[in-house]
Coordinates of C-alpha atoms in Angstrom, one line a residue:
M1 CA 2.4 5.0 24.9
S2 CA 5.4 6.3 22.9
E3 CA 6.4 9.9 22.6
E4 CA 5.2 9.9 19.0
A5 CA 1.8 8.8 19.8
T6 CA 1.4 11.6 22.4
A7 CA 3.1 14.3 20.3
G8 CA 0.2 14.2 17.8
R9 CA 2.2 13.1 14.7
L10 CA 3.7 9.9 13.4
H11 CA 7.3 10.3 12.3
V12 CA 7.4 9.4 8.6
P13 CA 10.5 10.5 6.6
D14 CA 10.2 11.9 3.1
V15 CA 12.5 9.2 1.7
L16 CA 12.8 5.5 2.6
E17 CA 15.5 3.5 0.7
G18 CA 16.1 -0.2 0.6
P19 CA 18.4 -2.4 -1.5
T20 CA 16.2 -2.3 -4.6
V21 CA 13.5 0.3 -4.3
R22 CA 13.1 3.9 -2.9
L23 CA 10.0 5.5 -1.5
R24 CA 10.1 9.3 -1.9
R25 CA 7.8 12.3 -2.4
F26 CA 6.2 12.8 -5.8
R27 CA 7.8 15.3 -8.2
P28 CA 6.3 17.2 -11.2
D29 CA 8.0 14.9 -13.7
D30 CA 6.1 11.9 -12.3
A31 CA 2.8 13.0 -13.9
D32 CA 3.3 11.2 -17.3
A33 CA 4.1 7.8 -15.6
L34 CA 1.3 8.2 -13.2
A35 CA -1.2 8.9 -16.0
A36 CA 0.2 5.9 -18.0
Y37 CA -0.2 3.2 -15.3
R38 CA -3.5 4.6 -14.1
S39 CA -4.8 4.4 -17.6
D40 CA -4.0 0.7 -17.8
P41 CA -7.3 -1.2 -17.5
D42 CA -5.7 -4.1 -15.7
T43 CA -4.2 -1.8 -13.1
A44 CA -7.5 0.2 -12.7
R45 CA -9.7 -2.9 -12.5
F46 CA -9.8 -3.1 -8.7
Q47 CA -9.1 0.6 -8.0
G48 CA -11.3 3.6 -7.5
W49 CA -10.6 5.5 -10.8
S50 CA -11.7 5.2 -14.4
T51 CA -9.7 4.8 -17.6
P52 CA -8.2 6.5 -19.5
F53 CA -6.7 8.6 -16.7
P54 CA -6.2 12.2 -18.0
L55 CA -2.7 13.7 -17.9
A56 CA -4.1 17.0 -16.5
R57 CA -5.7 15.1 -13.6
A58 CA -2.4 13.2 -13.0
R59 CA -0.6 16.6 -12.8
E60 CA -3.1 17.8 -10.2
L61 CA -2.6 14.6 -8.2
V62 CA 1.1 14.9 -8.3
D63 CA 0.9 18.4 -6.9
E64 CA -1.4 17.2 -4.1
F65 CA 0.8 14.2 -3.3
A66 CA 3.9 16.4 -3.2
A67 CA 2.3 18.8 -0.8
G68 CA 1.2 16.1 1.6
E69 CA 2.1 16.0 5.3
P70 CA 3.0 12.4 6.1
G71 CA 2.1 11.2 9.6
R72 CA -0.3 13.9 10.5
P73 CA -3.5 12.4 12.1
G74 CA -6.4 12.1 9.7
T75 CA -4.4 12.4 6.5
T76 CA -3.3 10.2 3.7
F77 CA 0.1 10.4 2.2
Q78 CA 1.2 9.0 -1.1
Y79 CA 4.8 7.8 -1.7
A80 CA 6.3 7.5 -5.1
V81 CA 8.1 4.2 -5.8
E82 CA 11.2 4.0 -7.9
R83 CA 14.0 1.6 -8.4
V84 CA 17.3 2.4 -6.7
E85 CA 19.2 1.5 -9.9
A86 CA 17.1 3.7 -12.2
A87 CA 15.2 6.9 -11.3
G88 CA 11.6 7.1 -12.5
L89 CA 8.2 6.4 -11.1
I90 CA 7.1 2.8 -11.2
G91 CA 4.2 2.9 -8.7
D92 CA 2.9 4.4 -5.5
V93 CA 2.3 3.4 -1.9
M94 CA -0.4 4.9 0.3
L95 CA -0.1 5.6 4.1
S96 CA -3.3 6.6 5.8
T97 CA -3.0 7.9 9.4
G98 CA -6.1 8.1 11.6
D99 CA -6.7 9.9 14.8
D100 CA -5.1 7.1 16.7
L101 CA -1.5 6.9 15.5
R102 CA -1.1 3.3 16.6
L103 CA -3.5 2.2 13.8
V104 CA -2.6 2.9 10.1
E105 CA -3.7 1.7 6.7
I106 CA -1.7 1.1 3.6
G107 CA -2.3 0.6 -0.1
F108 CA -0.2 0.1 -3.2
T109 CA -0.2 0.3 -7.0
L110 CA 2.5 -0.8 -9.4
A111 CA 2.9 -0.2 -13.1
P112 CA 2.2 -3.3 -15.1
E113 CA 5.7 -3.4 -16.8
H114 CA 7.3 -3.6 -13.4
R115 CA 5.3 -6.4 -11.9
G116 CA 6.8 -9.8 -11.2
A117 CA 10.2 -8.5 -10.0
G118 CA 9.4 -8.2 -6.3
H119 CA 9.3 -4.4 -6.4
A120 CA 5.8 -4.1 -4.7
T121 CA 6.8 -6.5 -2.0
A122 CA 10.1 -4.7 -1.4
A123 CA 8.3 -1.3 -1.2
I124 CA 5.7 -2.5 1.3
R125 CA 8.3 -4.3 3.4
L126 CA 10.4 -1.1 3.4
L127 CA 7.4 0.9 4.8
L128 CA 6.5 -1.9 7.3
D129 CA 10.1 -1.9 8.6
H130 CA 9.8 1.7 9.4
L131 CA 6.3 1.6 10.8
F132 CA 7.2 -1.3 13.2
A133 CA 10.7 -0.1 14.1
A134 CA 11.7 0.1 17.7
G135 CA 10.1 3.1 19.3
S136 CA 7.3 3.5 16.8
P137 CA 3.8 3.8 18.2
V138 CA 2.3 1.7 15.4
H139 CA 0.5 -1.4 16.7
R140 CA -1.5 -2.5 13.7
V141 CA -1.3 -2.0 9.9
E142 CA -4.4 -2.6 7.8
A143 CA -5.0 -3.0 4.1
R144 CA -8.3 -3.4 2.2
L145 CA -8.8 -4.8 -1.3
D146 CA -11.3 -6.4 -3.6
P147 CA -11.3 -10.2 -2.8
R148 CA -10.9 -10.9 -6.6
N149 CA -7.6 -9.1 -6.6
A150 CA -5.6 -12.3 -6.2
R151 CA -2.2 -10.8 -7.0
S152 CA -2.4 -8.1 -4.2
A153 CA -3.9 -10.7 -1.8
A154 CA -0.9 -13.0 -2.4
L155 CA 1.5 -10.1 -1.7
L156 CA -0.1 -9.4 1.6
D157 CA 0.0 -13.1 2.5
R158 CA 3.7 -13.2 1.8
L159 CA 4.3 -10.3 4.2
G160 CA 2.4 -12.0 7.0
F161 CA -1.0 -10.2 6.8
T162 CA -4.0 -12.1 8.0
C163 CA -7.3 -11.7 6.0
E164 CA -9.7 -11.1 8.8
G165 CA -12.9 -11.2 6.8
V166 CA -14.9 -9.7 4.0
L167 CA -17.3 -6.8 4.2
R168 CA -20.0 -7.8 1.7
E169 CA -21.0 -5.1 -0.8
S170 CA -19.5 -2.4 1.3
Y171 CA -17.8 -0.4 -1.5
W172 CA -19.5 1.4 -4.4
D173 CA -17.3 1.1 -7.5
D174 CA -17.9 1.7 -11.2
G175 CA -21.7 1.5 -10.8
G176 CA -21.9 -1.5 -8.6
W177 CA -21.5 -2.7 -5.0
T178 CA -18.2 -4.5 -4.3
D179 CA -16.9 -6.7 -1.5
D180 CA -14.0 -5.4 0.6
A181 CA -11.5 -7.9 2.2
V182 CA -9.8 -6.6 5.3
Y183 CA -6.2 -7.6 6.0
G184 CA -4.4 -6.9 9.3
L185 CA -0.8 -7.2 10.6
L186 CA 0.3 -6.6 14.2
G187 CA 3.7 -5.3 15.1
R188 CA 4.6 -8.3 17.2
E189 CA 3.7 -10.6 14.3
Y190 CA 5.9 -8.7 11.8
T191 CA 8.8 -8.5 14.3
A192 CA 8.6 -12.3 14.9
R193 CA 8.8 -13.0 11.1
T194 CA 11.6 -10.5 10.4
T195 CA 13.8 -11.8 13.2
S196 CA 13.4 -15.4 12.3
V197 CA 16.1 -17.4 10.6
E198 CA 14.5 -17.0 7.2
P199 CA 16.7 -15.1 4.7
R200 CA 15.1 -11.7 4.0
G201 CA 15.6 -12.2 0.2
L202 CA 13.1 -15.1 0.1
A203 CA 9.4 -14.8 -0.1
S204 CA 7.7 -15.4 3.2
P205 CA 5.1 -18.2 3.4
P206 CA 1.4 -17.3 3.8
S207 CA 0.4 -16.7 7.4
G208 CA -2.1 -19.6 7.3
R209 CA -4.6 -17.8 9.4
S210 CA -6.7 -16.1 6.7
D211 CA -10.5 -16.3 6.8
P212 CA -11.5 -18.7 4.0
T213 CA -14.2 -16.3 2.9
C214 CA -11.4 -13.9 1.8
H215 CA -10.7 -16.1 -1.2
A216 CA -14.3 -17.1 -1.9
S217 CA -14.9 -14.5 -4.7
H218 CA -13.7 -15.6 -8.1
G219 CA -12.7 -13.5 -11.1
P220 CA -9.8 -12.2 -13.1
T221 CA -6.9 -11.0 -11.0
A222 CA -5.6 -7.5 -11.0

């Protein structure tokens, strides 16, 4: 086991920067943008909040996110996402660390006006590059989503995640039971993909190993 896994904390920097996007801590001036995209019905459709999302609540969340301690066991840390070329919040990425630092969970949300440009894929890839870097204790990264959320499912497929199955009616959301699709990615799988001859700027093909039940639910995409 690595030194990080035995030291009781996963090393997670406050800032991760790639060619196109930056992950950083939340700041007070992010509240307006957070409230705006969380108030978008399409964005909230497969998330755990209702719309409209009050600005006062967004300010509270920004303060909570900014005070977070990334990498501490049993905690969830929220990164703000912004473009390198232009400062300003365009989304957020969640990193949840359990008691076993070798197993982590991620989540992501992007403002509607910034979708389709590869920013969400770049943000998650940036985090995965760090989590699976040499010397990191992380063995597996997991993500969960509503099976009807085809856009997010496609993003995970591109990054090499395998949909391992669907937990039927396991999540209570907006007055009803919802299925939960479980996606997993192992460190050796990610390393094999990123060290292949495929140019990093191109979208990776789907893993091809997803459980067919992951895509059995039909409905509008997020």
